[in-house]
Amino acid sequence: MQPQPLSLLSLNTALAQALLVPGGQTVSSAIRKTPKAQALAVRPLGLEGDEQADLSVHGGLSKAIYAYPVEHYPFWQTVRAQAKVAAWQEALPHGAMGENLTLSGLLESQVWVGDVLAFPDCSLVVSEPRFPCFKFNAVMGFNQAVKMMGQSGWCGFYLAVKTPGTLQAGQAFELQPGPREVSIAELFRAKFRA
């Protein structure tokens, strides 16, 4: 069987804005990412036009960019419909998981800390899994979203910028193996259950 080609389906950014969270409070968040058609600059601290509201848990050199596999989107569409916060046929737009890069062909189980995603004009290094917080519940629209991400292990992963440049939706990329000592899936399971 031919492996699926690796591609960047969508490039997503957001500025920090008010987000209503459970309990009626409002917090600042840039989780509501939207797709961008144009090429964007990739800098050491992330994508041009993107922000992180809480730098204690997001952003910085090791978590400059967040990637999420599009293969998990049908699951989230189904559980949102089951929670009665969306219609069954209501597709989630790319960026809905808060990711900067909506990827096709690369799952958490295939990625290790230190692997490199080599794009035509930049390269990104896998650094760690995403650990969801209460803001993920708010953006998904139901209070079990964080728990379901923990149970499924479908967390996506953060990337550090190895070589700055540009990215554009539709680009293919290559996965270059790193030392292959700790996988994203193993690290997520170990830390999420700790």
PDB file of C-alpha atoms in Angstrom:
ATOM      1  CA  MET A   1       0.000   0.000   0.000  1.00  0.00           C
ATOM      2  CA  GLN A   2       1.339   3.421  -1.024  1.00  0.00           C
ATOM      3  CA  PRO A   3       1.828   5.818   1.916  1.00  0.00           C
ATOM      4  CA  GLN A   4      -0.382   8.889   1.845  1.00  0.00           C
ATOM      5  CA  PRO A   5       1.466  12.019   0.706  1.00  0.00           C
ATOM      6  CA  LEU A   6       2.118  14.561   3.451  1.00  0.00           C
ATOM      7  CA  SER A   7       0.503  17.930   2.841  1.00  0.00           C
ATOM      8  CA  LEU A   8      -0.395  21.207   4.501  1.00  0.00           C
ATOM      9  CA  LEU A   9      -4.127  21.520   3.864  1.00  0.00           C
ATOM     10  CA  SER A  10      -4.639  24.789   5.678  1.00  0.00           C
ATOM     11  CA  LEU A  11      -2.552  27.569   7.219  1.00  0.00           C
ATOM     12  CA  ASN A  12      -4.445  29.173  10.127  1.00  0.00           C
ATOM     13  CA  THR A  13      -3.916  32.231  12.339  1.00  0.00           C
ATOM     14  CA  ALA A  14      -5.795  34.370  14.852  1.00  0.00           C
ATOM     15  CA  LEU A  15      -5.326  37.419  17.005  1.00  0.00           C
ATOM     16  CA  ALA A  16      -6.166  37.187  20.697  1.00  0.00           C
ATOM     17  CA  GLN A  17      -9.794  38.028  21.472  1.00  0.00           C
ATOM     18  CA  ALA A  18     -12.364  37.499  24.205  1.00  0.00           C
ATOM     19  CA  LEU A  19     -13.530  33.889  24.674  1.00  0.00           C
ATOM     20  CA  LEU A  20     -16.494  32.980  26.882  1.00  0.00           C
ATOM     21  CA  VAL A  21     -15.563  29.949  28.995  1.00  0.00           C
ATOM     22  CA  PRO A  22     -17.627  27.679  31.286  1.00  0.00           C
ATOM     23  CA  GLY A  23     -18.824  29.557  34.340  1.00  0.00           C
ATOM     24  CA  GLY A  24     -19.582  32.694  32.344  1.00  0.00           C
ATOM     25  CA  GLN A  25     -16.086  34.174  32.545  1.00  0.00           C
ATOM     26  CA  THR A  26     -14.315  35.793  29.613  1.00  0.00           C
ATOM     27  CA  VAL A  27     -10.631  35.155  28.947  1.00  0.00           C
ATOM     28  CA  SER A  28      -8.263  36.258  26.219  1.00  0.00           C
ATOM     29  CA  SER A  29      -7.506  33.552  23.660  1.00  0.00           C
ATOM     30  CA  ALA A  30      -6.267  33.108  20.090  1.00  0.00           C
ATOM     31  CA  ILE A  31      -7.667  29.555  19.782  1.00  0.00           C
ATOM     32  CA  ARG A  32     -10.206  30.532  17.103  1.00  0.00           C
ATOM     33  CA  LYS A  33      -7.856  30.207  14.116  1.00  0.00           C
ATOM     34  CA  THR A  34      -9.092  30.878  10.573  1.00  0.00           C
ATOM     35  CA  PRO A  35      -7.555  29.755   7.262  1.00  0.00           C
ATOM     36  CA  LYS A  36      -5.350  32.111   5.271  1.00  0.00           C
ATOM     37  CA  ALA A  37      -5.005  31.763   1.496  1.00  0.00           C
ATOM     38  CA  GLN A  38      -1.767  33.732   1.116  1.00  0.00           C
ATOM     39  CA  ALA A  39       1.747  32.632   1.968  1.00  0.00           C
ATOM     40  CA  LEU A  40       2.798  33.663   5.484  1.00  0.00           C
ATOM     41  CA  ALA A  41       6.218  34.330   6.940  1.00  0.00           C
ATOM     42  CA  VAL A  42       7.485  31.747   9.427  1.00  0.00           C
ATOM     43  CA  ARG A  43       9.573  33.355  12.160  1.00  0.00           C
ATOM     44  CA  PRO A  44      11.241  31.856  15.252  1.00  0.00           C
ATOM     45  CA  LEU A  45       8.189  32.728  17.408  1.00  0.00           C
ATOM     46  CA  GLY A  46       5.546  31.607  14.915  1.00  0.00           C
ATOM     47  CA  LEU A  47       3.498  32.633  11.921  1.00  0.00           C
ATOM     48  CA  GLU A  48       3.025  36.161  10.660  1.00  0.00           C
ATOM     49  CA  GLY A  49      -0.337  37.473  11.921  1.00  0.00           C
ATOM     50  CA  ASP A  50      -0.749  34.889  14.683  1.00  0.00           C
ATOM     51  CA  GLU A  51      -0.857  35.479  18.441  1.00  0.00           C
ATOM     52  CA  GLN A  52      -0.910  33.468  21.651  1.00  0.00           C
ATOM     53  CA  ALA A  53      -2.795  34.974  24.590  1.00  0.00           C
ATOM     54  CA  ASP A  54      -1.227  32.981  27.443  1.00  0.00           C
ATOM     55  CA  LEU A  55       2.510  32.659  26.896  1.00  0.00           C
ATOM     56  CA  SER A  56       2.886  30.521  30.019  1.00  0.00           C
ATOM     57  CA  VAL A  57       1.384  27.555  28.130  1.00  0.00           C
ATOM     58  CA  HIS A  58       1.469  28.502  24.423  1.00  0.00           C
ATOM     59  CA  GLY A  59       4.046  30.001  22.139  1.00  0.00           C
ATOM     60  CA  GLY A  60       7.725  30.624  22.691  1.00  0.00           C
ATOM     61  CA  LEU A  61      10.546  29.077  20.714  1.00  0.00           C
ATOM     62  CA  SER A  62       9.615  25.436  21.415  1.00  0.00           C
ATOM     63  CA  LYS A  63       5.859  25.900  20.812  1.00  0.00           C
ATOM     64  CA  ALA A  64       5.930  28.434  17.991  1.00  0.00           C
ATOM     65  CA  ILE A  65       3.505  26.553  15.715  1.00  0.00           C
ATOM     66  CA  TYR A  66       0.780  24.008  16.448  1.00  0.00           C
ATOM     67  CA  ALA A  67      -0.101  21.244  13.944  1.00  0.00           C
ATOM     68  CA  TYR A  68      -3.171  18.996  13.925  1.00  0.00           C
ATOM     69  CA  PRO A  69      -4.079  16.018  11.684  1.00  0.00           C
ATOM     70  CA  VAL A  70      -7.179  16.522   9.550  1.00  0.00           C
ATOM     71  CA  GLU A  71      -7.865  12.785   9.909  1.00  0.00           C
ATOM     72  CA  HIS A  72      -9.328  13.460  13.394  1.00  0.00           C
ATOM     73  CA  TYR A  73     -11.843  16.068  12.230  1.00  0.00           C
ATOM     74  CA  PRO A  74     -14.696  13.558  11.564  1.00  0.00           C
ATOM     75  CA  PHE A  75     -14.406  12.335  15.176  1.00  0.00           C
ATOM     76  CA  TRP A  76     -14.814  15.866  16.561  1.00  0.00           C
ATOM     77  CA  GLN A  77     -17.688  16.566  14.176  1.00  0.00           C
ATOM     78  CA  THR A  78     -19.465  13.431  15.460  1.00  0.00           C
ATOM     79  CA  VAL A  79     -18.912  14.075  19.178  1.00  0.00           C
ATOM     80  CA  ARG A  80     -20.049  17.695  18.816  1.00  0.00           C
ATOM     81  CA  ALA A  81     -23.255  16.455  17.179  1.00  0.00           C
ATOM     82  CA  GLN A  82     -23.708  13.875  19.957  1.00  0.00           C
ATOM     83  CA  ALA A  83     -23.268  16.666  22.524  1.00  0.00           C
ATOM     84  CA  LYS A  84     -25.961  18.612  20.641  1.00  0.00           C
ATOM     85  CA  VAL A  85     -23.755  21.655  20.061  1.00  0.00           C
ATOM     86  CA  ALA A  86     -23.634  21.201  16.263  1.00  0.00           C
ATOM     87  CA  ALA A  87     -25.670  19.593  13.486  1.00  0.00           C
ATOM     88  CA  TRP A  88     -24.586  16.131  12.299  1.00  0.00           C
ATOM     89  CA  GLN A  89     -23.615  17.431   8.867  1.00  0.00           C
ATOM     90  CA  GLU A  90     -21.896  20.576  10.208  1.00  0.00           C
ATOM     91  CA  ALA A  91     -18.264  20.314   9.201  1.00  0.00           C
ATOM     92  CA  LEU A  92     -15.628  21.960  11.354  1.00  0.00           C
ATOM     93  CA  PRO A  93     -13.575  24.520   9.429  1.00  0.00           C
ATOM     94  CA  HIS A  94      -9.815  24.050   9.320  1.00  0.00           C
ATOM     95  CA  GLY A  95      -8.238  25.780  12.304  1.00  0.00           C
ATOM     96  CA  ALA A  96     -11.137  24.766  14.579  1.00  0.00           C
ATOM     97  CA  MET A  97      -8.822  22.784  16.852  1.00  0.00           C
ATOM     98  CA  GLY A  98      -6.744  25.922  17.409  1.00  0.00           C
ATOM     99  CA  GLU A  99      -4.040  24.671  15.054  1.00  0.00           C
ATOM    100  CA  ASN A 100      -1.813  26.756  12.808  1.00  0.00           C
ATOM    101  CA  LEU A 101      -1.212  23.875  10.405  1.00  0.00           C
ATOM    102  CA  THR A 102      -3.964  21.475   9.369  1.00  0.00           C
ATOM    103  CA  LEU A 103      -1.954  18.505   8.101  1.00  0.00           C
ATOM    104  CA  SER A 104      -2.912  15.479   6.033  1.00  0.00           C
ATOM    105  CA  GLY A 105      -1.078  12.160   6.185  1.00  0.00           C
ATOM    106  CA  LEU A 106       0.733  12.525   9.514  1.00  0.00           C
ATOM    107  CA  LEU A 107      -0.712  11.274  12.812  1.00  0.00           C
ATOM    108  CA  GLU A 108       0.623  11.603  16.375  1.00  0.00           C
ATOM    109  CA  SER A 109       1.586   7.914  16.349  1.00  0.00           C
ATOM    110  CA  GLN A 110       3.963   8.579  13.429  1.00  0.00           C
ATOM    111  CA  VAL A 111       5.775  11.564  14.951  1.00  0.00           C
ATOM    112  CA  TRP A 112       8.687  11.695  17.401  1.00  0.00           C
ATOM    113  CA  VAL A 113      10.276  14.581  19.287  1.00  0.00           C
ATOM    114  CA  GLY A 114      13.092  15.865  17.072  1.00  0.00           C
ATOM    115  CA  ASP A 115      11.537  14.847  13.751  1.00  0.00           C
ATOM    116  CA  VAL A 116      11.683  17.579  11.108  1.00  0.00           C
ATOM    117  CA  LEU A 117       8.868  18.674   8.799  1.00  0.00           C
ATOM    118  CA  ALA A 118      10.731  19.919   5.726  1.00  0.00           C
ATOM    119  CA  PHE A 119       8.666  22.319   3.604  1.00  0.00           C
ATOM    120  CA  PRO A 120       9.884  23.924   0.348  1.00  0.00           C
ATOM    121  CA  ASP A 121      10.949  27.179   2.074  1.00  0.00           C
ATOM    122  CA  CYS A 122      11.227  26.380   5.812  1.00  0.00           C
ATOM    123  CA  SER A 123      11.707  23.520   8.247  1.00  0.00           C
ATOM    124  CA  LEU A 124       9.986  22.855  11.577  1.00  0.00           C
ATOM    125  CA  VAL A 125      11.067  20.536  14.416  1.00  0.00           C
ATOM    126  CA  VAL A 126       8.566  18.483  16.430  1.00  0.00           C
ATOM    127  CA  SER A 127       8.894  19.547  20.084  1.00  0.00           C
ATOM    128  CA  GLU A 128       5.992  18.225  22.190  1.00  0.00           C
ATOM    129  CA  PRO A 129       2.304  17.240  22.237  1.00  0.00           C
ATOM    130  CA  ARG A 130      -0.440  19.740  22.902  1.00  0.00           C
ATOM    131  CA  PHE A 131      -2.045  19.402  26.315  1.00  0.00           C
ATOM    132  CA  PRO A 132      -5.569  20.848  26.121  1.00  0.00           C
ATOM    133  CA  CYS A 133      -6.982  23.285  28.667  1.00  0.00           C
ATOM    134  CA  PHE A 134     -10.438  24.600  29.547  1.00  0.00           C
ATOM    135  CA  LYS A 135     -10.355  26.868  26.477  1.00  0.00           C
ATOM    136  CA  PHE A 136     -10.601  23.779  24.281  1.00  0.00           C
ATOM    137  CA  ASN A 137     -13.889  22.844  25.997  1.00  0.00           C
ATOM    138  CA  ALA A 138     -15.159  26.362  25.313  1.00  0.00           C
ATOM    139  CA  VAL A 139     -14.260  26.376  21.632  1.00  0.00           C
ATOM    140  CA  MET A 140     -15.642  22.852  21.053  1.00  0.00           C
ATOM    141  CA  GLY A 141     -18.853  23.843  22.851  1.00  0.00           C
ATOM    142  CA  PHE A 142     -19.060  21.049  25.439  1.00  0.00           C
ATOM    143  CA  ASN A 143     -17.346  20.273  28.744  1.00  0.00           C
ATOM    144  CA  GLN A 144     -15.999  16.810  27.892  1.00  0.00           C
ATOM    145  CA  ALA A 145     -13.763  17.855  24.973  1.00  0.00           C
ATOM    146  CA  VAL A 146     -10.521  17.950  27.013  1.00  0.00           C
ATOM    147  CA  LYS A 147     -11.304  14.532  28.494  1.00  0.00           C
ATOM    148  CA  MET A 148     -12.035  13.108  25.035  1.00  0.00           C
ATOM    149  CA  MET A 149      -8.761  14.456  23.648  1.00  0.00           C
ATOM    150  CA  GLY A 150      -6.984  12.825  26.574  1.00  0.00           C
ATOM    151  CA  GLN A 151      -8.692   9.478  26.012  1.00  0.00           C
ATOM    152  CA  SER A 152      -8.205   9.452  22.234  1.00  0.00           C
ATOM    153  CA  GLY A 153      -4.631  10.763  22.278  1.00  0.00           C
ATOM    154  CA  TRP A 154      -5.508  12.916  19.273  1.00  0.00           C
ATOM    155  CA  CYS A 155      -3.658  15.951  20.577  1.00  0.00           C
ATOM    156  CA  GLY A 156      -1.650  17.261  17.639  1.00  0.00           C
ATOM    157  CA  PHE A 157       1.865  18.543  18.264  1.00  0.00           C
ATOM    158  CA  TYR A 158       3.920  21.682  18.647  1.00  0.00           C
ATOM    159  CA  LEU A 159       6.739  22.673  16.350  1.00  0.00           C
ATOM    160  CA  ALA A 160       9.823  24.840  16.789  1.00  0.00           C
ATOM    161  CA  VAL A 161      11.140  26.772  13.800  1.00  0.00           C
ATOM    162  CA  LYS A 162      14.422  25.263  12.605  1.00  0.00           C
ATOM    163  CA  THR A 163      14.715  27.276   9.383  1.00  0.00           C
ATOM    164  CA  PRO A 164      12.556  30.422   9.005  1.00  0.00           C
ATOM    165  CA  GLY A 165      10.924  31.098   5.645  1.00  0.00           C
ATOM    166  CA  THR A 166       7.357  30.951   4.356  1.00  0.00           C
ATOM    167  CA  LEU A 167       4.450  28.508   4.329  1.00  0.00           C
ATOM    168  CA  GLN A 168       1.380  28.313   2.117  1.00  0.00           C
ATOM    169  CA  ALA A 169      -1.656  26.062   2.154  1.00  0.00           C
ATOM    170  CA  GLY A 170      -1.411  23.253  -0.372  1.00  0.00           C
ATOM    171  CA  GLN A 171       2.306  22.637   0.053  1.00  0.00           C
ATOM    172  CA  ALA A 172       3.672  19.123   0.326  1.00  0.00           C
ATOM    173  CA  PHE A 173       6.308  18.378   2.957  1.00  0.00           C
ATOM    174  CA  GLU A 174       8.686  15.607   3.929  1.00  0.00           C
ATOM    175  CA  LEU A 175       9.109  14.019   7.361  1.00  0.00           C
ATOM    176  CA  GLN A 176      12.790  13.675   8.251  1.00  0.00           C
ATOM    177  CA  PRO A 177      13.314  11.345  11.236  1.00  0.00           C
ATOM    178  CA  GLY A 178      15.085  12.707  14.310  1.00  0.00           C
ATOM    179  CA  PRO A 179      16.657  10.560  17.048  1.00  0.00           C
ATOM    180  CA  ARG A 180      13.360   8.639  17.519  1.00  0.00           C
ATOM    181  CA  GLU A 181      13.677   8.259  21.294  1.00  0.00           C
ATOM    182  CA  VAL A 182      10.289   9.633  22.468  1.00  0.00           C
ATOM    183  CA  SER A 183       7.131   9.581  20.378  1.00  0.00           C
ATOM    184  CA  ILE A 184       4.454  12.258  20.609  1.00  0.00           C
ATOM    185  CA  ALA A 185       1.854   9.589  21.423  1.00  0.00           C
ATOM    186  CA  GLU A 186       3.957   8.139  24.296  1.00  0.00           C
ATOM    187  CA  LEU A 187       4.769  11.550  25.741  1.00  0.00           C
ATOM    188  CA  PHE A 188       1.126  12.627  25.621  1.00  0.00           C
ATOM    189  CA  ARG A 189      -0.078   9.440  27.346  1.00  0.00           C
ATOM    190  CA  ALA A 190       2.588   9.708  30.052  1.00  0.00           C
ATOM    191  CA  LYS A 191       1.969  13.361  30.865  1.00  0.00           C
ATOM    192  CA  PHE A 192      -1.814  13.452  30.414  1.00  0.00           C
ATOM    193  CA  ARG A 193      -2.334  10.581  32.888  1.00  0.00           C
ATOM    194  CA  ALA A 194       0.249  11.852  35.388  1.00  0.00           C
TER     195      ALA A 194
END
